[in-house]
Amino acid sequence: MSVALAVLRKLVGMAVTLLVTSFLVFSSLYLAPGDPVSFLVQGRSPSPAELVSIRKEFGFDQPFLVRYWHWLDAVLHGDFGRSYLFHESVGAVIWARLPASLLLVGVSTLLIAVVGIGAGAVSALRHGTRTDKSVLLLVTVGAAVPSFAAAVLLRSVFGVRLGWFPTIGNGTGFLDELHHVAMPAVALSVTFMALVTRVTRASMLDELGREHVEVALSRGVPRGSVLRRHVFRNALGPIVTVSGLLVSGMLVSTAIVETAFGMSGIGSLLVQCVDELDFQVVQALVLLVVAVFVVVNTLVDLLHPLIDPRIAAGGGAR
């Protein structure tokens, strides 16, 4: 019963967070510089009657709360409005760009999981050796390199000089898309890999120093079994939590990388629509990013007790 109540509380908290976020996102339309109507009539000098008609057509003549309620009701039914820039539904505009960004985030997540967790585990198991020091050096450099700097460096070396990877575009066909997304994925994930490596190393070192691990090893329990069942499993909680935070926030960073590599994804779409004052698309994209962040982190919170039973036991005791 207590578990069901805890899950219900987290789900209610997620719903409230999304509701507050939707209000803030919609309110940002009134805080942003510029007027959507001026974009709609750019290049023309409409009469006052035409301006009134345009405002009425797009609902700008209604009170703020009424507009918010209509917008929220439409969003809940999957209607994000119509793009001022592309002259089609916002959902269609985003859906056309979404696969490229999902592929980019997916490959980056795989790199973070394999390289970040793997390097952190090796560094912890080789604590104090040259391997450990080399990993720490690479982690320090990686954490200090922003995505745009990594993108410029990768394009210059592996794209222009060596010609191993294409430097612009999305590609056609799955294999070609993977070839195009390789460098952007590395540029996007380099900082995240460094952070996950650091957290993995610290978490595993903490578990390796536990008394029960030392006792198990002294009694002749195979080292591999101890590492798998007692060290890595118990260290997995903080690793999953941090990885969830990083991956869920990765959609924001795609704007820099996609722009640098000329990719047609939702990141570059966000930059374009901000420049062109296409508020409908901007609102939908910001809401999408925040929703992904909130949902993923709620799922991580729900999965955490399953990964580390000590949390559930502690909650039950309290």
PDB file of C-alpha atoms in Angstrom:
ATOM      1  CA  MET A   1       0.000   0.000   0.000  1.00  0.00           C
ATOM      2  CA  SER A   2       2.825   2.388   0.868  1.00  0.00           C
ATOM      3  CA  VAL A   3       4.520   1.619  -2.453  1.00  0.00           C
ATOM      4  CA  ALA A   4       1.325   2.349  -4.387  1.00  0.00           C
ATOM      5  CA  LEU A   5       0.888   5.598  -2.448  1.00  0.00           C
ATOM      6  CA  ALA A   6       4.478   6.642  -3.196  1.00  0.00           C
ATOM      7  CA  VAL A   7       3.972   5.933  -6.909  1.00  0.00           C
ATOM      8  CA  LEU A   8       0.701   7.882  -6.883  1.00  0.00           C
ATOM      9  CA  ARG A   9       2.390  10.859  -5.209  1.00  0.00           C
ATOM     10  CA  LYS A  10       5.144  10.912  -7.833  1.00  0.00           C
ATOM     11  CA  LEU A  11       2.639  10.712 -10.680  1.00  0.00           C
ATOM     12  CA  VAL A  12       0.550  13.521  -9.184  1.00  0.00           C
ATOM     13  CA  GLY A  13       3.712  15.575  -8.709  1.00  0.00           C
ATOM     14  CA  MET A  14       4.639  14.965 -12.333  1.00  0.00           C
ATOM     15  CA  ALA A  15       1.188  16.078 -13.499  1.00  0.00           C
ATOM     16  CA  VAL A  16       1.315  19.245 -11.390  1.00  0.00           C
ATOM     17  CA  THR A  17       4.816  20.037 -12.655  1.00  0.00           C
ATOM     18  CA  LEU A  18       3.695  19.646 -16.265  1.00  0.00           C
ATOM     19  CA  LEU A  19       0.651  21.849 -15.645  1.00  0.00           C
ATOM     20  CA  VAL A  20       2.761  24.630 -14.100  1.00  0.00           C
ATOM     21  CA  THR A  21       5.270  24.261 -16.915  1.00  0.00           C
ATOM     22  CA  SER A  22       2.546  24.612 -19.534  1.00  0.00           C
ATOM     23  CA  PHE A  23       1.397  27.859 -17.916  1.00  0.00           C
ATOM     24  CA  LEU A  24       4.935  29.255 -17.845  1.00  0.00           C
ATOM     25  CA  VAL A  25       5.576  28.215 -21.438  1.00  0.00           C
ATOM     26  CA  PHE A  26       2.374  29.859 -22.630  1.00  0.00           C
ATOM     27  CA  SER A  27       3.113  32.986 -20.584  1.00  0.00           C
ATOM     28  CA  SER A  28       6.506  33.306 -22.254  1.00  0.00           C
ATOM     29  CA  LEU A  29       4.669  34.418 -25.401  1.00  0.00           C
ATOM     30  CA  TYR A  30       3.862  37.690 -23.635  1.00  0.00           C
ATOM     31  CA  LEU A  31       7.391  38.120 -22.272  1.00  0.00           C
ATOM     32  CA  ALA A  32       9.247  37.492 -25.532  1.00  0.00           C
ATOM     33  CA  PRO A  33      10.267  40.522 -27.612  1.00  0.00           C
ATOM     34  CA  GLY A  34       8.254  41.190 -30.731  1.00  0.00           C
ATOM     35  CA  ASP A  35       4.637  40.723 -31.693  1.00  0.00           C
ATOM     36  CA  PRO A  36       3.404  37.578 -33.495  1.00  0.00           C
ATOM     37  CA  VAL A  37       1.049  39.738 -35.533  1.00  0.00           C
ATOM     38  CA  SER A  38       3.990  41.734 -36.917  1.00  0.00           C
ATOM     39  CA  PHE A  39       5.477  38.477 -38.187  1.00  0.00           C
ATOM     40  CA  LEU A  40       2.231  37.421 -39.786  1.00  0.00           C
ATOM     41  CA  VAL A  41       1.964  40.690 -41.733  1.00  0.00           C
ATOM     42  CA  GLN A  42       5.655  41.179 -42.499  1.00  0.00           C
ATOM     43  CA  GLY A  43       6.255  42.825 -45.828  1.00  0.00           C
ATOM     44  CA  ARG A  44       2.781  44.367 -45.842  1.00  0.00           C
ATOM     45  CA  SER A  45       1.109  47.440 -44.378  1.00  0.00           C
ATOM     46  CA  PRO A  46      -2.303  46.185 -43.265  1.00  0.00           C
ATOM     47  CA  SER A  47      -5.116  48.488 -42.374  1.00  0.00           C
ATOM     48  CA  PRO A  48      -6.378  48.691 -38.769  1.00  0.00           C
ATOM     49  CA  ALA A  49      -9.380  46.577 -39.798  1.00  0.00           C
ATOM     50  CA  GLU A  50      -7.077  43.856 -41.161  1.00  0.00           C
ATOM     51  CA  LEU A  51      -5.043  43.873 -37.932  1.00  0.00           C
ATOM     52  CA  VAL A  52      -8.223  43.408 -35.917  1.00  0.00           C
ATOM     53  CA  SER A  53      -9.255  40.547 -38.186  1.00  0.00           C
ATOM     54  CA  ILE A  54      -5.865  38.834 -37.828  1.00  0.00           C
ATOM     55  CA  ARG A  55      -5.893  39.180 -34.058  1.00  0.00           C
ATOM     56  CA  LYS A  56      -9.376  37.703 -33.935  1.00  0.00           C
ATOM     57  CA  GLU A  57      -8.452  34.842 -36.287  1.00  0.00           C
ATOM     58  CA  PHE A  58      -5.508  33.754 -34.129  1.00  0.00           C
ATOM     59  CA  GLY A  59      -7.218  34.510 -30.812  1.00  0.00           C
ATOM     60  CA  PHE A  60      -4.997  37.436 -29.796  1.00  0.00           C
ATOM     61  CA  ASP A  61      -8.085  39.483 -28.947  1.00  0.00           C
ATOM     62  CA  GLN A  62      -9.108  37.137 -26.110  1.00  0.00           C
ATOM     63  CA  PRO A  63      -8.120  37.496 -22.419  1.00  0.00           C
ATOM     64  CA  PHE A  64      -4.937  35.797 -21.307  1.00  0.00           C
ATOM     65  CA  LEU A  65      -6.536  33.040 -19.204  1.00  0.00           C
ATOM     66  CA  VAL A  66      -9.097  32.253 -21.881  1.00  0.00           C
ATOM     67  CA  ARG A  67      -6.363  31.888 -24.468  1.00  0.00           C
ATOM     68  CA  TYR A  68      -4.352  29.682 -22.109  1.00  0.00           C
ATOM     69  CA  TRP A  69      -7.327  27.425 -21.437  1.00  0.00           C
ATOM     70  CA  HIS A  70      -8.096  27.025 -25.145  1.00  0.00           C
ATOM     71  CA  TRP A  71      -4.428  26.348 -25.889  1.00  0.00           C
ATOM     72  CA  LEU A  72      -4.103  23.798 -23.067  1.00  0.00           C
ATOM     73  CA  ASP A  73      -7.295  22.032 -24.130  1.00  0.00           C
ATOM     74  CA  ALA A  74      -5.996  21.806 -27.706  1.00  0.00           C
ATOM     75  CA  VAL A  75      -2.580  20.537 -26.545  1.00  0.00           C
ATOM     76  CA  LEU A  76      -4.230  17.792 -24.493  1.00  0.00           C
ATOM     77  CA  HIS A  77      -5.991  16.723 -27.690  1.00  0.00           C
ATOM     78  CA  GLY A  78      -2.719  16.729 -29.642  1.00  0.00           C
ATOM     79  CA  ASP A  79      -3.257  20.054 -31.399  1.00  0.00           C
ATOM     80  CA  PHE A  80      -0.369  22.509 -30.945  1.00  0.00           C
ATOM     81  CA  GLY A  81      -1.713  25.050 -33.386  1.00  0.00           C
ATOM     82  CA  ARG A  82      -0.485  26.163 -36.789  1.00  0.00           C
ATOM     83  CA  SER A  83       3.040  27.300 -37.601  1.00  0.00           C
ATOM     84  CA  TYR A  84       3.285  30.911 -38.741  1.00  0.00           C
ATOM     85  CA  LEU A  85       6.510  30.153 -40.616  1.00  0.00           C
ATOM     86  CA  PHE A  86       5.756  26.834 -42.335  1.00  0.00           C
ATOM     87  CA  HIS A  87       1.987  27.340 -42.781  1.00  0.00           C
ATOM     88  CA  GLU A  88       1.126  23.851 -41.546  1.00  0.00           C
ATOM     89  CA  SER A  89       0.276  22.220 -38.253  1.00  0.00           C
ATOM     90  CA  VAL A  90       2.946  22.421 -35.559  1.00  0.00           C
ATOM     91  CA  GLY A  91       2.658  18.683 -34.964  1.00  0.00           C
ATOM     92  CA  ALA A  92       3.513  17.942 -38.601  1.00  0.00           C
ATOM     93  CA  VAL A  93       6.490  20.320 -38.522  1.00  0.00           C
ATOM     94  CA  ILE A  94       7.908  18.720 -35.362  1.00  0.00           C
ATOM     95  CA  TRP A  95       7.157  15.162 -36.462  1.00  0.00           C
ATOM     96  CA  ALA A  96       9.119  15.676 -39.684  1.00  0.00           C
ATOM     97  CA  ARG A  97      12.218  16.768 -37.719  1.00  0.00           C
ATOM     98  CA  LEU A  98      11.886  14.440 -34.708  1.00  0.00           C
ATOM     99  CA  PRO A  99      13.444  11.207 -36.131  1.00  0.00           C
ATOM    100  CA  ALA A 100      16.792  12.894 -36.792  1.00  0.00           C
ATOM    101  CA  SER A 101      16.988  14.229 -33.231  1.00  0.00           C
ATOM    102  CA  LEU A 102      15.881  10.907 -31.727  1.00  0.00           C
ATOM    103  CA  LEU A 103      18.624   9.108 -33.655  1.00  0.00           C
ATOM    104  CA  LEU A 104      21.169  11.666 -32.469  1.00  0.00           C
ATOM    105  CA  VAL A 105      20.067  11.372 -28.839  1.00  0.00           C
ATOM    106  CA  GLY A 106      19.864   7.568 -29.095  1.00  0.00           C
ATOM    107  CA  VAL A 107      23.432   7.177 -30.406  1.00  0.00           C
ATOM    108  CA  SER A 108      24.680   9.693 -27.839  1.00  0.00           C
ATOM    109  CA  THR A 109      22.944   7.789 -25.044  1.00  0.00           C
ATOM    110  CA  LEU A 110      24.582   4.563 -26.198  1.00  0.00           C
ATOM    111  CA  LEU A 111      27.987   6.254 -26.151  1.00  0.00           C
ATOM    112  CA  ILE A 112      27.350   7.621 -22.656  1.00  0.00           C
ATOM    113  CA  ALA A 113      26.279   4.228 -21.347  1.00  0.00           C
ATOM    114  CA  VAL A 114      29.067   2.191 -22.932  1.00  0.00           C
ATOM    115  CA  VAL A 115      31.992   4.605 -22.734  1.00  0.00           C
ATOM    116  CA  GLY A 116      31.002   6.559 -19.610  1.00  0.00           C
ATOM    117  CA  ILE A 117      30.054   3.623 -17.387  1.00  0.00           C
ATOM    118  CA  GLY A 118      32.747   1.382 -18.847  1.00  0.00           C
ATOM    119  CA  ALA A 119      35.556   3.905 -18.352  1.00  0.00           C
ATOM    120  CA  GLY A 120      34.349   4.714 -14.836  1.00  0.00           C
ATOM    121  CA  ALA A 121      34.252   1.041 -13.875  1.00  0.00           C
ATOM    122  CA  VAL A 122      37.744   0.392 -15.276  1.00  0.00           C
ATOM    123  CA  SER A 123      39.087   3.461 -13.492  1.00  0.00           C
ATOM    124  CA  ALA A 124      37.611   2.328 -10.160  1.00  0.00           C
ATOM    125  CA  LEU A 125      38.917  -1.215 -10.514  1.00  0.00           C
ATOM    126  CA  ARG A 126      42.378   0.115 -11.427  1.00  0.00           C
ATOM    127  CA  HIS A 127      42.358   2.745  -8.696  1.00  0.00           C
ATOM    128  CA  GLY A 128      45.722   4.469  -8.258  1.00  0.00           C
ATOM    129  CA  THR A 129      47.268   2.988 -11.412  1.00  0.00           C
ATOM    130  CA  ARG A 130      48.307   4.701 -14.644  1.00  0.00           C
ATOM    131  CA  THR A 131      45.027   3.605 -16.205  1.00  0.00           C
ATOM    132  CA  ASP A 132      43.087   5.379 -13.461  1.00  0.00           C
ATOM    133  CA  LYS A 133      45.141   8.548 -13.834  1.00  0.00           C
ATOM    134  CA  SER A 134      44.755   8.499 -17.631  1.00  0.00           C
ATOM    135  CA  VAL A 135      40.980   8.149 -17.332  1.00  0.00           C
ATOM    136  CA  LEU A 136      40.851  11.018 -14.830  1.00  0.00           C
ATOM    137  CA  LEU A 137      42.874  13.210 -17.202  1.00  0.00           C
ATOM    138  CA  LEU A 138      40.564  12.451 -20.107  1.00  0.00           C
ATOM    139  CA  VAL A 139      37.527  13.065 -17.897  1.00  0.00           C
ATOM    140  CA  THR A 140      38.855  16.462 -16.829  1.00  0.00           C
ATOM    141  CA  VAL A 141      39.484  17.474 -20.445  1.00  0.00           C
ATOM    142  CA  GLY A 142      36.145  16.083 -21.647  1.00  0.00           C
ATOM    143  CA  ALA A 143      34.146  17.869 -18.956  1.00  0.00           C
ATOM    144  CA  ALA A 144      35.769  21.181 -19.938  1.00  0.00           C
ATOM    145  CA  VAL A 145      35.025  20.896 -23.666  1.00  0.00           C
ATOM    146  CA  PRO A 146      31.646  22.425 -24.649  1.00  0.00           C
ATOM    147  CA  SER A 147      29.591  20.819 -27.405  1.00  0.00           C
ATOM    148  CA  PHE A 148      30.203  23.581 -29.963  1.00  0.00           C
ATOM    149  CA  ALA A 149      33.984  23.386 -29.468  1.00  0.00           C
ATOM    150  CA  ALA A 150      33.904  19.599 -29.850  1.00  0.00           C
ATOM    151  CA  ALA A 151      31.781  20.005 -33.002  1.00  0.00           C
ATOM    152  CA  VAL A 152      34.254  22.435 -34.576  1.00  0.00           C
ATOM    153  CA  LEU A 153      37.222  20.219 -33.712  1.00  0.00           C
ATOM    154  CA  LEU A 154      35.592  17.029 -35.015  1.00  0.00           C
ATOM    155  CA  ARG A 155      34.488  18.697 -38.259  1.00  0.00           C
ATOM    156  CA  SER A 156      37.963  20.113 -38.830  1.00  0.00           C
ATOM    157  CA  VAL A 157      39.888  16.897 -38.161  1.00  0.00           C
ATOM    158  CA  PHE A 158      37.653  13.967 -39.128  1.00  0.00           C
ATOM    159  CA  GLY A 159      35.440  15.736 -41.648  1.00  0.00           C
ATOM    160  CA  VAL A 160      37.662  18.178 -43.550  1.00  0.00           C
ATOM    161  CA  ARG A 161      41.223  16.900 -43.125  1.00  0.00           C
ATOM    162  CA  LEU A 162      40.693  13.142 -43.034  1.00  0.00           C
ATOM    163  CA  GLY A 163      37.369  13.022 -44.855  1.00  0.00           C
ATOM    164  CA  TRP A 164      36.133  10.065 -42.819  1.00  0.00           C
ATOM    165  CA  PHE A 165      32.724  11.511 -41.983  1.00  0.00           C
ATOM    166  CA  PRO A 166      30.319  13.932 -43.699  1.00  0.00           C
ATOM    167  CA  THR A 167      30.212  17.364 -42.127  1.00  0.00           C
ATOM    168  CA  ILE A 168      26.678  18.457 -42.967  1.00  0.00           C
ATOM    169  CA  GLY A 169      23.194  17.040 -43.445  1.00  0.00           C
ATOM    170  CA  ASN A 170      21.155  14.109 -42.122  1.00  0.00           C
ATOM    171  CA  GLY A 171      21.890  11.456 -44.723  1.00  0.00           C
ATOM    172  CA  THR A 172      19.480   9.143 -46.562  1.00  0.00           C
ATOM    173  CA  GLY A 173      18.873   5.563 -45.460  1.00  0.00           C
ATOM    174  CA  PHE A 174      19.656   4.126 -42.037  1.00  0.00           C
ATOM    175  CA  LEU A 175      23.349   3.358 -42.588  1.00  0.00           C
ATOM    176  CA  ASP A 176      23.999   6.739 -44.210  1.00  0.00           C
ATOM    177  CA  GLU A 177      22.132   8.446 -41.359  1.00  0.00           C
ATOM    178  CA  LEU A 178      24.348   6.628 -38.837  1.00  0.00           C
ATOM    179  CA  HIS A 179      27.408   7.771 -40.809  1.00  0.00           C
ATOM    180  CA  HIS A 180      26.180  11.381 -40.702  1.00  0.00           C
ATOM    181  CA  VAL A 181      25.214  11.271 -37.021  1.00  0.00           C
ATOM    182  CA  ALA A 182      28.507   9.771 -35.760  1.00  0.00           C
ATOM    183  CA  MET A 183      30.393  13.048 -35.254  1.00  0.00           C
ATOM    184  CA  PRO A 184      27.395  14.996 -33.928  1.00  0.00           C
ATOM    185  CA  ALA A 185      26.751  12.212 -31.394  1.00  0.00           C
ATOM    186  CA  VAL A 186      30.331  12.352 -30.133  1.00  0.00           C
ATOM    187  CA  ALA A 187      30.213  16.153 -29.922  1.00  0.00           C
ATOM    188  CA  LEU A 188      26.914  16.005 -28.040  1.00  0.00           C
ATOM    189  CA  SER A 189      27.946  13.285 -25.597  1.00  0.00           C
ATOM    190  CA  VAL A 190      31.567  14.133 -24.785  1.00  0.00           C
ATOM    191  CA  THR A 191      30.754  16.253 -21.721  1.00  0.00           C
ATOM    192  CA  PHE A 192      28.053  13.854 -20.565  1.00  0.00           C
ATOM    193  CA  MET A 193      30.410  10.875 -20.923  1.00  0.00           C
ATOM    194  CA  ALA A 194      32.930  12.617 -18.703  1.00  0.00           C
ATOM    195  CA  LEU A 195      30.335  13.296 -15.999  1.00  0.00           C
ATOM    196  CA  VAL A 196      28.977   9.733 -16.058  1.00  0.00           C
ATOM    197  CA  THR A 197      32.532   8.369 -15.907  1.00  0.00           C
ATOM    198  CA  ARG A 198      33.251  10.465 -12.838  1.00  0.00           C
ATOM    199  CA  VAL A 199      30.026   9.427 -11.081  1.00  0.00           C
ATOM    200  CA  THR A 200      30.552   5.748 -11.936  1.00  0.00           C
ATOM    201  CA  ARG A 201      34.101   5.812 -10.621  1.00  0.00           C
ATOM    202  CA  ALA A 202      33.133   7.523  -7.360  1.00  0.00           C
ATOM    203  CA  SER A 203      30.124   5.251  -6.791  1.00  0.00           C
ATOM    204  CA  MET A 204      32.076   2.066  -7.427  1.00  0.00           C
ATOM    205  CA  LEU A 205      34.982   3.166  -5.240  1.00  0.00           C
ATOM    206  CA  ASP A 206      32.490   3.803  -2.446  1.00  0.00           C
ATOM    207  CA  GLU A 207      31.055   0.297  -2.806  1.00  0.00           C
ATOM    208  CA  LEU A 208      34.502  -1.329  -3.097  1.00  0.00           C
ATOM    209  CA  GLY A 209      35.373   0.133   0.308  1.00  0.00           C
ATOM    210  CA  ARG A 210      32.338  -1.416   2.020  1.00  0.00           C
ATOM    211  CA  GLU A 211      33.000  -3.906   4.790  1.00  0.00           C
ATOM    212  CA  HIS A 212      30.784  -6.645   3.341  1.00  0.00           C
ATOM    213  CA  VAL A 213      32.721  -6.534   0.054  1.00  0.00           C
ATOM    214  CA  GLU A 214      36.052  -6.952   1.838  1.00  0.00           C
ATOM    215  CA  VAL A 215      34.633  -9.810   3.934  1.00  0.00           C
ATOM    216  CA  ALA A 216      33.280 -11.591   0.862  1.00  0.00           C
ATOM    217  CA  LEU A 217      36.648 -11.335  -0.903  1.00  0.00           C
ATOM    218  CA  SER A 218      38.533 -12.522   2.205  1.00  0.00           C
ATOM    219  CA  ARG A 219      36.297 -15.605   2.397  1.00  0.00           C
ATOM    220  CA  GLY A 220      37.230 -16.645  -1.114  1.00  0.00           C
ATOM    221  CA  VAL A 221      34.084 -15.574  -2.966  1.00  0.00           C
ATOM    222  CA  PRO A 222      35.024 -15.190  -6.653  1.00  0.00           C
ATOM    223  CA  ARG A 223      35.972 -11.591  -7.394  1.00  0.00           C
ATOM    224  CA  GLY A 224      33.763 -11.443 -10.482  1.00  0.00           C
ATOM    225  CA  SER A 225      30.726 -12.541  -8.490  1.00  0.00           C
ATOM    226  CA  VAL A 226      31.414  -9.960  -5.771  1.00  0.00           C
ATOM    227  CA  LEU A 227      31.854  -7.181  -8.318  1.00  0.00           C
ATOM    228  CA  ARG A 228      28.705  -8.124 -10.184  1.00  0.00           C
ATOM    229  CA  ARG A 229      26.356  -8.836  -7.260  1.00  0.00           C
ATOM    230  CA  HIS A 230      27.583  -6.443  -4.560  1.00  0.00           C
ATOM    231  CA  VAL A 231      29.657  -3.665  -6.112  1.00  0.00           C
ATOM    232  CA  PHE A 232      28.218  -2.802  -9.510  1.00  0.00           C
ATOM    233  CA  ARG A 233      24.593  -3.515  -8.573  1.00  0.00           C
ATOM    234  CA  ASN A 234      24.731  -1.303  -5.478  1.00  0.00           C
ATOM    235  CA  ALA A 235      26.629   1.404  -7.363  1.00  0.00           C
ATOM    236  CA  LEU A 236      24.072   1.441 -10.153  1.00  0.00           C
ATOM    237  CA  GLY A 237      21.575   3.715  -8.340  1.00  0.00           C
ATOM    238  CA  PRO A 238      23.546   6.985  -8.510  1.00  0.00           C
ATOM    239  CA  ILE A 239      24.726   6.111 -12.016  1.00  0.00           C
ATOM    240  CA  VAL A 240      21.179   5.645 -13.329  1.00  0.00           C
ATOM    241  CA  THR A 241      19.971   8.797 -11.561  1.00  0.00           C
ATOM    242  CA  VAL A 242      22.679  11.014 -13.060  1.00  0.00           C
ATOM    243  CA  SER A 243      22.409   9.358 -16.473  1.00  0.00           C
ATOM    244  CA  GLY A 244      18.659   9.952 -16.482  1.00  0.00           C
ATOM    245  CA  LEU A 245      19.154  13.634 -15.677  1.00  0.00           C
ATOM    246  CA  LEU A 246      21.740  14.053 -18.411  1.00  0.00           C
ATOM    247  CA  VAL A 247      19.947  12.111 -21.133  1.00  0.00           C
ATOM    248  CA  SER A 248      16.588  13.764 -20.463  1.00  0.00           C
ATOM    249  CA  GLY A 249      18.195  17.184 -20.791  1.00  0.00           C
ATOM    250  CA  MET A 250      20.087  16.256 -23.935  1.00  0.00           C
ATOM    251  CA  LEU A 251      17.356  17.485 -26.279  1.00  0.00           C
ATOM    252  CA  VAL A 252      18.271  21.056 -25.339  1.00  0.00           C
ATOM    253  CA  SER A 253      21.902  20.546 -26.340  1.00  0.00           C
ATOM    254  CA  THR A 254      20.898  19.225 -29.759  1.00  0.00           C
ATOM    255  CA  ALA A 255      20.238  22.822 -30.838  1.00  0.00           C
ATOM    256  CA  ILE A 256      23.973  23.616 -30.765  1.00  0.00           C
ATOM    257  CA  VAL A 257      25.148  20.386 -32.363  1.00  0.00           C
ATOM    258  CA  GLU A 258      22.480  20.227 -35.074  1.00  0.00           C
ATOM    259  CA  THR A 259      23.182  23.823 -36.056  1.00  0.00           C
ATOM    260  CA  ALA A 260      26.936  23.171 -36.187  1.00  0.00           C
ATOM    261  CA  PHE A 261      26.522  20.122 -38.426  1.00  0.00           C
ATOM    262  CA  GLY A 262      23.649  21.454 -40.525  1.00  0.00           C
ATOM    263  CA  MET A 263      21.271  18.740 -39.348  1.00  0.00           C
ATOM    264  CA  SER A 264      17.523  19.087 -39.768  1.00  0.00           C
ATOM    265  CA  GLY A 265      16.249  18.177 -36.291  1.00  0.00           C
ATOM    266  CA  ILE A 266      14.145  19.740 -33.568  1.00  0.00           C
ATOM    267  CA  GLY A 267      17.185  21.496 -32.101  1.00  0.00           C
ATOM    268  CA  SER A 268      17.918  23.445 -35.258  1.00  0.00           C
ATOM    269  CA  LEU A 269      14.153  23.916 -35.709  1.00  0.00           C
ATOM    270  CA  LEU A 270      13.980  25.599 -32.299  1.00  0.00           C
ATOM    271  CA  VAL A 271      16.767  28.014 -33.216  1.00  0.00           C
ATOM    272  CA  GLN A 272      15.115  28.830 -36.541  1.00  0.00           C
ATOM    273  CA  CYS A 273      11.687  29.418 -35.008  1.00  0.00           C
ATOM    274  CA  VAL A 274      13.091  31.623 -32.245  1.00  0.00           C
ATOM    275  CA  ASP A 275      14.807  33.767 -34.864  1.00  0.00           C
ATOM    276  CA  GLU A 276      11.629  33.973 -36.944  1.00  0.00           C
ATOM    277  CA  LEU A 277       9.279  34.565 -33.959  1.00  0.00           C
ATOM    278  CA  ASP A 278       7.251  31.431 -34.737  1.00  0.00           C
ATOM    279  CA  PHE A 279       5.865  31.299 -31.201  1.00  0.00           C
ATOM    280  CA  GLN A 280       3.544  28.345 -31.784  1.00  0.00           C
ATOM    281  CA  VAL A 281       6.411  26.017 -32.682  1.00  0.00           C
ATOM    282  CA  VAL A 282       8.660  27.416 -29.941  1.00  0.00           C
ATOM    283  CA  GLN A 283       5.985  26.818 -27.310  1.00  0.00           C
ATOM    284  CA  ALA A 284       5.435  23.249 -28.480  1.00  0.00           C
ATOM    285  CA  LEU A 285       9.160  22.436 -28.557  1.00  0.00           C
ATOM    286  CA  VAL A 286       9.845  23.914 -25.109  1.00  0.00           C
ATOM    287  CA  LEU A 287       6.875  22.030 -23.678  1.00  0.00           C
ATOM    288  CA  LEU A 288       8.083  18.824 -25.344  1.00  0.00           C
ATOM    289  CA  VAL A 289      11.600  19.169 -23.941  1.00  0.00           C
ATOM    290  CA  VAL A 290      10.370  19.916 -20.415  1.00  0.00           C
ATOM    291  CA  ALA A 291       7.832  17.077 -20.589  1.00  0.00           C
ATOM    292  CA  VAL A 292      10.546  14.601 -21.602  1.00  0.00           C
ATOM    293  CA  PHE A 293      12.771  15.846 -18.780  1.00  0.00           C
ATOM    294  CA  VAL A 294      10.014  15.532 -16.149  1.00  0.00           C
ATOM    295  CA  VAL A 295       8.725  12.147 -17.349  1.00  0.00           C
ATOM    296  CA  VAL A 296      12.183  10.560 -17.618  1.00  0.00           C
ATOM    297  CA  ASN A 297      13.197  11.742 -14.163  1.00  0.00           C
ATOM    298  CA  THR A 298       9.925  10.534 -12.680  1.00  0.00           C
ATOM    299  CA  LEU A 299      10.573   7.117 -14.227  1.00  0.00           C
ATOM    300  CA  VAL A 300      14.084   7.129 -12.798  1.00  0.00           C
ATOM    301  CA  ASP A 301      12.662   7.896  -9.340  1.00  0.00           C
ATOM    302  CA  LEU A 302      10.205   5.023  -9.696  1.00  0.00           C
ATOM    303  CA  LEU A 303      12.865   2.592 -10.910  1.00  0.00           C
ATOM    304  CA  HIS A 304      15.444   3.569  -8.305  1.00  0.00           C
ATOM    305  CA  PRO A 305      13.995   1.367  -5.512  1.00  0.00           C
ATOM    306  CA  LEU A 306      13.931  -1.573  -7.935  1.00  0.00           C
ATOM    307  CA  ILE A 307      17.580  -1.036  -8.807  1.00  0.00           C
ATOM    308  CA  ASP A 308      18.659  -0.550  -5.183  1.00  0.00           C
ATOM    309  CA  PRO A 309      16.344  -2.454  -2.777  1.00  0.00           C
ATOM    310  CA  ARG A 310      17.998  -0.706   0.182  1.00  0.00           C
ATOM    311  CA  ILE A 311      16.061   2.474  -0.716  1.00  0.00           C
ATOM    312  CA  ALA A 312      12.725   0.663  -0.568  1.00  0.00           C
ATOM    313  CA  ALA A 313      13.711  -1.010   2.684  1.00  0.00           C
ATOM    314  CA  GLY A 314      14.741   2.322   4.154  1.00  0.00           C
ATOM    315  CA  GLY A 315      11.476   3.915   3.066  1.00  0.00           C
ATOM    316  CA  GLY A 316       9.501   1.067   4.628  1.00  0.00           C
ATOM    317  CA  ALA A 317      11.419   1.371   7.883  1.00  0.00           C
ATOM    318  CA  ARG A 318      10.757   5.101   8.032  1.00  0.00           C
TER     319      ARG A 318
END
